[in-house]
């Protein structure tokens, strides 16, 4: 089933033109059964505090990837798994540690329903948090549970544990075993999970708790376009000339950057005024200016977001480059970075200035294309652009269009080094049998009628499991806070998820 789904998505991805919406729409099943609804009610009445306490425990472990160890040797990951084991056993669930992957189970049988989650987290910048990102902050903002991992993906793990506990408490007869998968490398390395699934037979169908509602049946393909503006080949400015001497920003590749800064050498007052005026038009941006003799430092602050949702953030790197676009800058290294960004990216995020690459799909939406990290290297400055692409072009076509835009730019401006272009296929799953049940569960508990499958820009481990679709944890239209420096889940959402996961699991496993 896995291979079939993969081949189908590859075929779809390689077909050039898509005019119509795909056949992924599914009609909702009838309302959830009384058993499912009463179990959901019991779950929220019985475990509303416990689920938060378990979340509080899980977020205390900074399970970010550590370059010193693989996950199965990482002491923090080992401690996190020990806590998870205690929680599982306390709740009467079985537990198996497979190294990078943990499975928490309920019931017996070869017919199974999976729940796909992950226990690792993205890096944080603690200076941007009111309290420690690794202590669940329940008080700073009433109604919000703030911590790294609260939404992505420890909140969903805690919720799944109590949904399973509820089914156990209620002694609901199951035809299928329920298995909660907690993978420890989702944010950094899918290789060990891919390897694991070569010998471990996964459940016949799964729900992934790592994206949004109602149901996600397609995910854009990720990618990166990284280039270095090299010192070799850059312009040496004339004495006394104005030029950009420094440009930096961003934190990691899957985050819309919140911070950026630049240094203009020999910046007369007129330039400062122009940059200030241009920056003042940037909604959501804050600029601070610091005079250093004849030089001017410009510090830009935007708003971080998951890189699959650029519209939910304000990209400090793109905006700062635009604020500086008040004159033609010589192609020093940092000036070259600013020119590259302004020539080829601009303040949009659909790749519309980057040659002919922009396109969209009617179901999956537009390709997004946005700078995320500006890295200072010995040989120059690297600009990394994060790509999320729908179906409608082959990898070969998109790659060659990107390369030709880079070739044109180099002919006009200056040579680039270390060009790395990598784009992956999007993923589309059609005909997953659980979709109608998930849609009707979602509609019942949210009152949002006419729910339909959606496509997202992010990538989840759904694509490694057969018949896996994302079901939450965030509501459609709400800002996704995972990967941001203000990650939280509301208590209301956590408890709504508890009800929906309980009901859905009852329906799928009974
Ligand atoms: Zn995640």
Tab-separated table of C-alpha atoms and ligand atoms in Angstrom:
chain	number	residue	atom	x	y	z
A	1	UNK	CA	0.000	0.000	0.000
A	2	UNK	CA	2.867	2.324	0.813
A	3	UNK	CA	4.492	1.750	-2.548
A	4	UNK	CA	1.243	2.124	-4.395
A	5	UNK	CA	0.530	5.419	-2.718
A	6	UNK	CA	4.032	6.624	-3.394
A	7	UNK	CA	3.944	5.645	-7.041
A	8	UNK	CA	0.559	7.283	-7.451
A	9	UNK	CA	1.884	10.496	-5.985
A	10	UNK	CA	4.971	10.367	-8.148
A	11	UNK	CA	2.826	9.921	-11.227
A	12	UNK	CA	0.611	12.790	-10.228
A	13	UNK	CA	3.595	14.942	-9.420
A	14	UNK	CA	5.185	14.320	-12.759
A	15	UNK	CA	2.136	15.207	-14.808
A	16	UNK	CA	2.627	18.725	-16.043
A	17	UNK	CA	-0.760	20.371	-15.997
A	18	UNK	CA	-3.542	20.198	-13.455
A	19	UNK	CA	-6.609	22.198	-14.204
A	20	UNK	CA	-9.198	20.587	-11.993
A	21	UNK	CA	-9.282	19.814	-8.294
A	22	UNK	CA	-8.233	16.234	-7.583
A	23	UNK	CA	-10.591	13.485	-6.624
A	24	UNK	CA	-9.687	13.627	-2.953
A	25	UNK	CA	-12.949	15.141	-1.787
A	26	UNK	CA	-14.833	12.707	0.350
A	27	UNK	CA	-18.276	12.911	1.756
A	28	UNK	CA	-18.546	12.773	5.497
A	29	UNK	CA	-19.827	9.637	7.163
A	30	UNK	CA	-22.821	9.889	9.498
A	31	UNK	CA	-22.461	11.521	12.912
A	32	UNK	CA	-20.183	9.709	15.398
A	33	UNK	CA	-21.795	6.856	17.351
A	34	UNK	CA	-23.119	7.298	20.883
A	35	UNK	CA	-20.203	5.187	22.114
A	36	UNK	CA	-17.720	7.590	20.518
A	37	UNK	CA	-19.482	10.735	21.732
A	38	UNK	CA	-19.885	9.517	25.299
A	39	UNK	CA	-16.259	8.366	25.419
A	40	UNK	CA	-15.157	11.817	24.253
A	41	UNK	CA	-17.272	13.429	26.973
A	42	UNK	CA	-15.809	11.118	29.589
A	43	UNK	CA	-12.264	11.882	28.388
A	44	UNK	CA	-12.596	15.622	28.768
A	45	UNK	CA	-14.449	15.403	32.083
A	46	UNK	CA	-12.034	12.905	33.588
A	47	UNK	CA	-8.656	13.934	32.191
A	48	UNK	CA	-8.786	17.670	31.574
A	49	UNK	CA	-6.070	18.298	34.160
A	50	UNK	CA	-4.049	15.118	33.640
A	51	UNK	CA	-3.528	15.786	29.958
A	52	UNK	CA	-2.041	19.191	30.791
A	53	UNK	CA	0.156	17.683	33.507
A	54	UNK	CA	1.481	15.072	31.098
A	55	UNK	CA	2.165	17.772	28.518
A	56	UNK	CA	3.983	19.750	31.223
A	57	UNK	CA	6.167	16.747	31.910
A	58	UNK	CA	6.957	16.062	28.244
A	59	UNK	CA	8.011	19.634	27.448
A	60	UNK	CA	10.654	19.682	30.191
A	61	UNK	CA	12.956	17.692	27.874
A	62	UNK	CA	14.717	19.772	25.248
A	63	UNK	CA	14.519	17.081	22.595
A	64	UNK	CA	16.085	19.159	19.821
A	65	UNK	CA	18.501	17.223	17.611
A	66	UNK	CA	22.027	17.125	19.037
A	67	UNK	CA	24.803	16.769	16.485
A	68	UNK	CA	26.901	14.875	19.039
A	69	UNK	CA	24.625	11.831	19.197
A	70	UNK	CA	22.063	9.951	17.131
A	71	UNK	CA	18.683	9.968	18.866
A	72	UNK	CA	19.090	6.486	20.343
A	73	UNK	CA	22.314	7.623	22.065
A	74	UNK	CA	21.126	11.120	22.993
A	75	UNK	CA	20.751	11.330	26.798
A	76	UNK	CA	17.909	13.856	26.631
A	77	UNK	CA	16.011	11.697	24.153
A	78	UNK	CA	16.604	8.651	26.355
A	79	UNK	CA	15.277	10.539	29.395
A	80	UNK	CA	12.265	11.747	27.412
A	81	UNK	CA	11.488	8.177	26.383
A	82	UNK	CA	11.817	7.002	29.981
A	83	UNK	CA	9.217	9.594	31.004
A	84	UNK	CA	6.987	8.512	28.150
A	85	UNK	CA	7.323	4.903	29.247
A	86	UNK	CA	6.281	5.799	32.787
A	87	UNK	CA	3.281	7.714	31.482
A	88	UNK	CA	2.258	4.840	29.190
A	89	UNK	CA	2.597	2.217	31.908
A	90	UNK	CA	0.793	4.367	34.469
A	91	UNK	CA	-2.095	4.591	31.985
A	92	UNK	CA	-2.122	0.822	31.398
A	93	UNK	CA	-0.741	1.000	27.845
A	94	UNK	CA	2.030	-1.183	26.474
A	95	UNK	CA	5.341	0.354	25.461
A	96	UNK	CA	8.114	-0.696	23.104
A	97	UNK	CA	11.325	1.234	22.490
A	98	UNK	CA	12.774	0.687	19.009
A	99	UNK	CA	15.515	3.297	19.343
A	100	UNK	CA	14.461	6.240	17.210
A	101	UNK	CA	10.826	5.145	17.336
A	102	UNK	CA	8.659	4.338	20.325
A	103	UNK	CA	5.329	2.522	20.085
A	104	UNK	CA	2.678	2.860	22.789
A	105	UNK	CA	-0.094	0.359	22.274
A	106	UNK	CA	-3.566	-0.651	23.387
A	107	UNK	CA	-5.201	-3.959	22.566
A	108	UNK	CA	-4.206	-6.905	20.434
A	109	UNK	CA	-4.446	-7.963	16.829
A	110	UNK	CA	-2.723	-7.630	13.522
A	111	UNK	CA	-5.398	-5.205	12.311
A	112	UNK	CA	-4.221	-1.884	13.657
A	113	UNK	CA	-4.898	1.859	13.668
A	114	UNK	CA	-1.811	4.047	14.011
A	115	UNK	CA	-1.314	7.487	15.507
A	116	UNK	CA	1.770	9.166	14.067
A	117	UNK	CA	3.553	11.806	16.184
A	118	UNK	CA	7.069	12.928	17.016
A	119	UNK	CA	8.919	13.627	20.253
A	120	UNK	CA	11.732	15.853	18.973
A	121	UNK	CA	11.417	19.629	18.731
A	122	UNK	CA	12.838	22.529	16.776
A	123	UNK	CA	15.563	24.761	18.248
A	124	UNK	CA	14.567	27.753	20.381
A	125	UNK	CA	16.002	31.147	21.141
A	126	UNK	CA	15.246	31.341	24.887
A	127	UNK	CA	15.850	35.115	24.949
A	128	UNK	CA	12.613	35.491	22.989
A	129	UNK	CA	10.489	33.682	25.565
A	130	UNK	CA	8.926	35.231	28.672
A	131	UNK	CA	9.718	32.088	30.667
A	132	UNK	CA	11.770	28.995	29.966
A	133	UNK	CA	10.582	27.303	26.751
A	134	UNK	CA	10.998	24.002	28.636
A	135	UNK	CA	8.620	24.742	31.491
A	136	UNK	CA	4.941	24.748	30.565
A	137	UNK	CA	3.826	28.333	31.138
A	138	UNK	CA	0.158	28.209	32.125
A	139	UNK	CA	-0.124	31.717	33.540
A	140	UNK	CA	1.570	34.404	31.395
A	141	UNK	CA	-1.293	34.401	28.924
A	142	UNK	CA	-4.464	32.934	30.389
A	143	UNK	CA	-5.908	30.164	28.262
A	144	UNK	CA	-2.582	29.424	26.571
A	145	UNK	CA	-0.179	26.611	27.380
A	146	UNK	CA	3.182	27.985	26.243
A	147	UNK	CA	6.294	25.836	25.696
A	148	UNK	CA	8.469	24.458	22.914
A	149	UNK	CA	6.579	21.402	21.698
A	150	UNK	CA	3.195	22.445	23.126
A	151	UNK	CA	1.663	22.322	19.658
A	152	UNK	CA	4.429	20.500	17.761
A	153	UNK	CA	4.211	17.725	18.803
A	154	UNK	CA	4.044	16.962	22.515
A	155	UNK	CA	0.521	18.320	23.016
A	156	UNK	CA	-0.725	15.762	20.473
A	157	UNK	CA	1.241	12.968	22.212
A	158	UNK	CA	-0.302	13.806	25.590
A	159	UNK	CA	-3.756	13.955	24.031
A	160	UNK	CA	-3.353	10.631	22.255
A	161	UNK	CA	-2.267	8.950	25.512
A	162	UNK	CA	-5.478	10.029	27.276
A	163	UNK	CA	-7.657	9.157	24.297
A	164	UNK	CA	-6.217	5.617	24.527
A	165	UNK	CA	-6.598	5.588	28.299
A	166	UNK	CA	-10.250	6.547	27.901
A	167	UNK	CA	-10.918	3.684	25.498
A	168	UNK	CA	-9.280	1.363	28.011
A	169	UNK	CA	-11.272	2.773	30.966
A	170	UNK	CA	-14.542	2.424	29.088
A	171	UNK	CA	-13.674	-1.115	28.004
A	172	UNK	CA	-14.832	-0.350	24.495
A	173	UNK	CA	-14.493	-3.575	22.512
A	174	UNK	CA	-11.867	-3.100	19.813
A	175	UNK	CA	-11.475	-4.955	16.551
A	176	UNK	CA	-8.138	-3.288	16.027
A	177	UNK	CA	-5.102	-2.614	18.120
A	178	UNK	CA	-4.261	1.088	18.534
A	179	UNK	CA	-0.602	2.085	18.220
A	180	UNK	CA	0.848	5.489	19.009
A	181	UNK	CA	4.118	6.069	17.135
A	182	UNK	CA	6.487	8.628	18.630
A	183	UNK	CA	9.402	9.225	16.294
A	184	UNK	CA	12.421	11.125	17.617
A	185	UNK	CA	13.854	12.568	14.407
A	186	UNK	CA	10.934	14.114	12.523
A	187	UNK	CA	12.442	17.593	12.576
A	188	UNK	CA	15.906	16.506	11.501
A	189	UNK	CA	16.258	13.103	9.840
A	190	UNK	CA	13.607	10.818	8.372
A	191	UNK	CA	16.184	8.173	7.464
A	192	UNK	CA	15.942	6.035	10.620
A	193	UNK	CA	12.134	5.917	10.393
A	194	UNK	CA	12.321	4.966	6.726
A	195	UNK	CA	14.767	2.185	7.656
A	196	UNK	CA	12.612	1.034	10.587
A	197	UNK	CA	9.567	0.709	8.345
A	198	UNK	CA	11.438	-1.622	6.021
A	199	UNK	CA	11.266	-4.372	8.636
A	200	UNK	CA	8.478	-3.212	10.936
A	201	UNK	CA	5.007	-3.595	9.440
A	202	UNK	CA	3.070	-0.384	10.167
A	203	UNK	CA	-0.679	-0.197	10.842
A	204	UNK	CA	-2.978	-0.505	7.851
A	205	UNK	CA	-4.180	3.048	8.429
A	206	UNK	CA	-3.064	5.938	10.601
A	207	UNK	CA	-3.898	9.430	11.692
A	208	UNK	CA	-0.973	11.815	11.955
A	209	UNK	CA	-1.263	14.463	14.668
A	210	UNK	CA	1.210	16.958	13.294
A	211	UNK	CA	-0.580	19.447	11.055
A	212	UNK	CA	-4.115	20.723	10.897
A	213	UNK	CA	-7.792	19.914	10.563
A	214	UNK	CA	-10.023	18.853	9.018
A	215	UNK	CA	-7.937	16.199	7.200
A	216	UNK	CA	-4.721	16.627	5.250
A	217	UNK	CA	-4.468	14.435	2.162
A	218	UNK	CA	-1.702	16.289	0.336
A	219	UNK	CA	1.561	17.947	1.334
A	220	UNK	CA	3.776	20.133	-0.775
A	221	UNK	CA	7.260	18.937	-1.621
A	222	UNK	CA	10.000	20.690	0.338
A	223	UNK	CA	13.237	21.993	-0.995
A	224	UNK	CA	16.081	24.434	-0.654
A	225	UNK	CA	17.872	26.814	-2.960
A	226	UNK	CA	21.133	27.811	-1.297
A	227	UNK	CA	23.842	29.935	-2.866
A	228	UNK	CA	26.939	31.633	-1.528
A	229	UNK	CA	27.877	35.167	-2.498
A	230	UNK	CA	31.620	34.562	-2.425
A	231	UNK	CA	34.333	36.927	-1.289
A	232	UNK	CA	36.209	35.910	-4.398
A	233	UNK	CA	34.495	37.857	-7.153
A	234	UNK	CA	32.886	40.487	-4.905
A	235	UNK	CA	33.517	44.184	-5.498
A	236	UNK	CA	35.967	46.117	-3.352
A	237	UNK	CA	34.287	49.474	-2.737
A	238	UNK	CA	35.881	52.794	-3.692
A	239	UNK	CA	37.301	54.708	-0.752
A	240	UNK	CA	34.577	56.854	0.777
A	241	UNK	CA	31.768	55.121	-1.111
A	242	UNK	CA	28.606	53.967	0.605
A	243	UNK	CA	28.270	50.213	0.680
A	244	UNK	CA	26.702	47.382	2.627
A	245	UNK	CA	29.340	45.704	4.750
A	246	UNK	CA	27.230	43.228	6.697
A	247	UNK	CA	23.941	41.429	6.229
A	248	UNK	CA	22.727	38.615	8.446
A	249	UNK	CA	19.467	37.081	9.618
A	250	UNK	CA	17.369	34.029	10.264
A	251	UNK	CA	17.776	31.086	12.542
A	252	UNK	CA	16.892	27.766	10.876
A	253	UNK	CA	15.626	26.565	7.529
A	254	UNK	CA	12.035	25.835	8.451
A	255	UNK	CA	11.355	29.126	10.205
A	256	UNK	CA	10.364	32.444	8.673
A	257	UNK	CA	13.092	34.679	10.098
A	258	UNK	CA	12.179	37.165	12.769
A	259	UNK	CA	15.529	38.954	12.924
A	260	UNK	CA	17.938	40.496	10.458
A	261	UNK	CA	20.522	43.228	10.511
A	262	UNK	CA	22.723	45.152	8.141
A	263	UNK	CA	25.612	47.580	8.377
A	264	UNK	CA	25.958	50.384	5.850
A	265	UNK	CA	29.413	51.913	5.728
A	266	UNK	CA	29.534	55.635	4.961
A	267	UNK	CA	25.807	56.177	5.283
A	268	UNK	CA	24.982	59.876	4.955
A	269	UNK	CA	21.858	61.235	6.663
A	270	UNK	CA	19.999	61.200	3.342
A	271	UNK	CA	20.413	57.427	3.022
A	272	UNK	CA	19.306	56.895	6.588
A	273	UNK	CA	16.188	58.977	5.955
A	274	UNK	CA	15.361	57.023	2.824
A	275	UNK	CA	15.809	53.660	4.539
A	276	UNK	CA	13.710	54.813	7.481
A	277	UNK	CA	10.967	56.021	5.145
A	278	UNK	CA	10.957	52.791	3.149
A	279	UNK	CA	10.950	50.668	6.295
A	280	UNK	CA	8.097	52.695	7.761
A	281	UNK	CA	5.865	51.306	5.020
A	282	UNK	CA	6.524	47.708	6.025
A	283	UNK	CA	3.569	46.444	7.974
A	284	UNK	CA	4.505	44.276	10.932
A	285	UNK	CA	8.179	45.289	10.885
A	286	UNK	CA	10.122	47.212	13.484
A	287	UNK	CA	13.415	48.845	12.558
A	288	UNK	CA	15.975	50.334	14.870
A	289	UNK	CA	18.830	52.488	13.675
A	290	UNK	CA	22.143	52.878	15.343
A	291	UNK	CA	24.722	55.423	14.254
A	292	UNK	CA	28.314	54.206	14.463
A	293	UNK	CA	30.202	57.321	13.323
A	294	UNK	CA	29.735	57.531	9.568
A	295	UNK	CA	28.230	54.054	9.520
A	296	UNK	CA	24.659	52.959	10.112
A	297	UNK	CA	23.503	49.731	11.611
A	298	UNK	CA	19.923	48.717	10.837
A	299	UNK	CA	18.273	46.087	12.987
A	300	UNK	CA	15.046	44.563	11.700
A	301	UNK	CA	12.464	42.626	13.642
A	302	UNK	CA	9.606	40.794	11.959
A	303	UNK	CA	7.667	37.793	13.181
A	304	UNK	CA	8.695	34.156	13.048
A	305	UNK	CA	6.378	31.476	11.687
A	306	UNK	CA	6.582	27.978	10.277
A	307	UNK	CA	8.221	28.274	6.871
A	308	UNK	CA	5.303	26.435	5.263
A	309	UNK	CA	3.063	29.337	6.285
A	310	UNK	CA	4.957	32.465	5.261
A	311	UNK	CA	1.755	34.493	5.316
A	312	UNK	CA	1.562	33.971	9.085
A	313	UNK	CA	4.891	35.639	9.713
A	314	UNK	CA	6.763	38.746	8.598
A	315	UNK	CA	10.066	37.854	6.981
A	316	UNK	CA	12.733	40.117	8.494
A	317	UNK	CA	15.337	39.116	5.886
A	318	UNK	CA	13.191	39.931	2.841
A	319	UNK	CA	11.863	43.109	4.387
A	320	UNK	CA	15.242	44.436	5.478
A	321	UNK	CA	16.639	43.867	1.999
A	322	UNK	CA	13.696	45.824	0.622
A	323	UNK	CA	14.160	48.634	3.149
A	324	UNK	CA	17.720	48.987	1.889
A	325	UNK	CA	16.620	49.221	-1.742
A	326	UNK	CA	16.958	53.007	-1.811
A	327	UNK	CA	19.889	53.078	-4.224
A	328	UNK	CA	22.025	50.755	-6.329
A	329	UNK	CA	24.460	49.033	-4.007
A	330	UNK	CA	27.892	47.869	-5.113
A	331	UNK	CA	28.267	44.105	-5.187
A	332	UNK	CA	30.329	43.695	-2.067
A	333	UNK	CA	29.564	40.339	-0.433
A	334	UNK	CA	26.795	41.724	1.770
A	335	UNK	CA	25.706	44.132	-0.995
A	336	UNK	CA	25.498	41.134	-3.313
A	337	UNK	CA	23.206	39.416	-0.811
A	338	UNK	CA	20.908	42.444	-0.730
A	339	UNK	CA	20.912	42.695	-4.522
A	340	UNK	CA	20.217	38.971	-4.874
A	341	UNK	CA	17.281	39.186	-2.479
A	342	UNK	CA	15.852	42.297	-4.091
A	343	UNK	CA	16.376	41.132	-7.667
A	344	UNK	CA	15.141	37.573	-7.281
A	345	UNK	CA	12.910	37.343	-4.217
A	346	UNK	CA	11.427	40.690	-3.210
A	347	UNK	CA	8.943	40.934	-0.365
A	348	UNK	CA	6.569	38.310	-1.756
A	349	UNK	CA	6.832	34.606	-1.132
A	350	UNK	CA	5.651	32.918	-4.292
A	351	UNK	CA	8.882	33.049	-6.300
A	352	UNK	CA	7.357	35.521	-8.743
A	353	UNK	CA	10.599	37.412	-9.301
A	354	UNK	CA	12.730	34.303	-9.635
A	355	UNK	CA	12.698	33.773	-13.409
A	356	UNK	CA	9.799	31.596	-14.512
A	357	UNK	CA	9.511	29.346	-11.489
A	358	UNK	CA	6.225	30.545	-9.932
A	359	UNK	CA	3.179	28.290	-10.321
A	360	UNK	CA	0.225	26.978	-8.385
A	361	UNK	CA	-2.143	24.036	-8.235
A	362	UNK	CA	-5.873	24.533	-7.739
A	363	UNK	CA	-6.023	22.119	-4.786
A	364	UNK	CA	-2.540	22.378	-3.294
A	365	UNK	CA	-2.121	26.116	-3.749
A	366	UNK	CA	0.930	28.125	-4.813
A	367	UNK	CA	4.563	27.212	-4.499
A	368	UNK	CA	6.092	29.233	-1.662
A	369	UNK	CA	9.649	30.455	-1.897
A	370	UNK	CA	11.228	32.499	0.874
A	371	UNK	CA	14.649	33.204	2.381
A	372	UNK	CA	15.076	31.653	5.809
A	373	UNK	CA	18.735	31.785	6.817
A	374	UNK	CA	21.628	34.076	5.890
A	375	UNK	CA	24.769	32.244	7.030
A	376	UNK	CA	28.176	33.870	7.514
A	377	UNK	CA	30.782	31.512	6.050
A	378	UNK	CA	34.537	31.827	5.697
A	379	UNK	CA	34.228	32.094	1.939
A	380	UNK	CA	31.276	34.470	1.811
A	381	UNK	CA	27.619	34.687	2.819
A	382	UNK	CA	25.111	31.949	2.107
A	383	UNK	CA	21.474	32.697	1.338
A	384	UNK	CA	19.148	29.745	1.914
A	385	UNK	CA	15.666	29.842	0.429
A	386	UNK	CA	13.038	27.396	1.620
A	387	UNK	CA	10.785	25.993	-1.107
A	388	UNK	CA	7.381	24.301	-0.717
A	389	UNK	CA	5.957	23.180	-4.008
A	390	UNK	CA	2.633	21.725	-5.150
A	391	UNK	CA	2.214	19.228	-7.963
A	392	UNK	CA	2.217	20.516	-11.501
A	393	UNK	CA	5.912	20.507	-12.369
A	394	UNK	CA	8.473	17.763	-12.362
A	395	UNK	CA	11.532	18.115	-10.168
A	396	UNK	CA	13.610	18.288	-13.344
A	397	UNK	CA	11.579	21.137	-14.783
A	398	UNK	CA	11.553	23.141	-11.560
A	399	UNK	CA	15.249	22.548	-10.934
A	400	UNK	CA	16.189	23.653	-14.420
A	401	UNK	CA	14.015	26.778	-14.153
A	402	UNK	CA	15.693	27.663	-10.851
A	403	UNK	CA	19.123	27.082	-12.355
A	404	UNK	CA	18.391	29.230	-15.351
A	405	UNK	CA	17.225	32.114	-13.134
A	406	UNK	CA	20.519	31.796	-11.243
A	407	UNK	CA	22.521	31.738	-14.468
A	408	UNK	CA	20.801	34.902	-15.709
A	409	UNK	CA	21.427	36.669	-12.437
A	410	UNK	CA	25.105	35.768	-12.371
A	411	UNK	CA	25.498	37.109	-15.905
A	412	UNK	CA	24.024	40.417	-14.756
A	413	UNK	CA	25.525	40.698	-11.281
A	414	UNK	CA	28.311	38.511	-9.897
A	415	UNK	CA	29.292	34.866	-9.768
A	416	UNK	CA	27.772	32.629	-7.105
A	417	UNK	CA	29.427	29.692	-5.363
A	418	UNK	CA	28.180	26.476	-3.718
A	419	UNK	CA	24.896	26.445	-5.604
A	420	UNK	CA	22.672	23.811	-4.066
A	421	UNK	CA	19.237	23.249	-5.560
A	422	UNK	CA	17.189	20.423	-4.119
A	423	UNK	CA	13.444	19.992	-4.536
A	424	UNK	CA	11.341	17.013	-3.595
A	425	UNK	CA	8.091	15.590	-4.847
A	426	UNK	CA	4.811	16.602	-3.277
A	427	UNK	CA	2.751	13.900	-1.627
A	428	UNK	CA	-0.881	13.164	-2.393
A	429	UNK	CA	-2.978	10.366	-0.958
A	430	UNK	CA	-6.281	9.459	-2.519
A	431	UNK	CA	-8.964	7.156	-1.223
A	432	UNK	CA	-7.757	6.753	2.383
A	433	UNK	CA	-10.608	4.832	4.051
A	434	UNK	CA	-10.668	6.796	7.321
A	435	UNK	CA	-11.222	10.206	5.730
A	436	UNK	CA	-15.067	10.214	5.916
A	437	UNK	CA	-14.993	9.253	9.622
A	438	UNK	CA	-12.466	11.986	10.394
A	439	UNK	CA	-14.462	14.622	8.525
A	440	UNK	CA	-17.682	13.740	10.314
A	441	UNK	CA	-15.917	13.666	13.687
A	442	UNK	CA	-14.455	17.092	12.993
A	443	UNK	CA	-17.812	18.515	11.910
A	444	UNK	CA	-19.611	17.067	14.896
A	445	UNK	CA	-17.237	18.505	17.498
A	446	UNK	CA	-16.544	21.861	15.863
A	447	UNK	CA	-19.915	22.602	14.294
A	448	UNK	CA	-18.048	23.377	11.059
A	449	UNK	CA	-20.143	21.738	8.390
A	450	UNK	CA	-19.049	20.748	4.927
A	451	UNK	CA	-15.478	19.909	5.981
A	452	UNK	CA	-13.239	18.849	3.102
A	453	UNK	CA	-9.716	17.454	2.834
A	454	UNK	CA	-6.989	20.062	2.517
A	455	UNK	CA	-3.414	20.294	1.307
A	456	UNK	CA	-0.650	21.821	3.412
A	457	UNK	CA	2.774	23.282	2.760
A	458	UNK	CA	4.477	21.383	5.559
A	459	UNK	CA	5.733	17.838	5.388
A	460	UNK	CA	4.851	15.210	7.962
A	461	UNK	CA	5.676	11.566	8.520
A	462	UNK	CA	2.261	10.737	7.019
A	463	UNK	CA	4.033	10.070	3.768
A	464	UNK	CA	6.090	7.227	5.287
A	465	UNK	CA	3.038	5.321	6.573
A	466	UNK	CA	0.360	3.612	4.472
A	467	UNK	CA	-3.009	5.369	4.428
A	468	UNK	CA	-1.924	8.059	6.886
A	469	UNK	CA	-3.569	11.467	6.895
A	470	UNK	CA	-3.101	14.374	9.282
A	471	UNK	CA	-5.949	15.117	11.669
A	472	UNK	CA	-5.095	18.295	13.611
A	473	UNK	CA	-3.865	19.458	16.026
A	474	UNK	CA	-4.499	23.016	14.834
A	475	UNK	CA	-7.718	24.491	13.534
A	476	UNK	CA	-8.036	25.645	9.946
A	477	UNK	CA	-7.378	29.358	9.663
A	478	UNK	CA	-5.607	29.616	13.026
A	479	UNK	CA	-1.942	30.552	13.143
A	480	UNK	CA	0.245	27.469	13.520
A	481	UNK	CA	2.726	28.248	16.310
A	482	UNK	CA	5.023	25.213	16.017
A	483	UNK	CA	8.555	26.285	14.957
A	484	UNK	CA	7.871	29.871	16.101
A	485	UNK	CA	9.341	31.566	19.156
A	486	UNK	CA	5.886	31.845	20.665
A	487	UNK	CA	4.701	28.278	20.565
A	488	UNK	CA	1.577	27.395	22.471
A	489	UNK	CA	-1.608	25.411	22.363
A	490	UNK	CA	-4.737	26.776	23.976
A	491	UNK	CA	-6.297	24.717	26.741
A	492	UNK	CA	-9.511	24.837	24.762
A	493	UNK	CA	-7.859	23.363	21.677
A	494	UNK	CA	-6.029	20.693	23.662
A	495	UNK	CA	-9.309	19.534	25.179
A	496	UNK	CA	-11.169	19.737	21.884
A	497	UNK	CA	-8.414	17.581	20.387
A	498	UNK	CA	-8.787	15.125	23.249
A	499	UNK	CA	-12.464	14.736	22.398
A	500	UNK	CA	-11.923	14.459	18.658
A	501	UNK	CA	-9.050	11.974	18.961
A	502	UNK	CA	-11.009	9.843	21.408
A	503	UNK	CA	-14.088	9.743	19.203
A	504	UNK	CA	-12.141	9.154	16.007
A	505	UNK	CA	-10.127	6.309	17.527
A	506	UNK	CA	-13.291	4.680	18.867
A	507	UNK	CA	-14.824	4.836	15.389
A	508	UNK	CA	-11.718	3.597	13.600
A	509	UNK	CA	-10.781	0.791	15.988
A	510	UNK	CA	-14.155	-0.550	17.110
B	1	LIG	ZN1	5.802	18.540	13.905
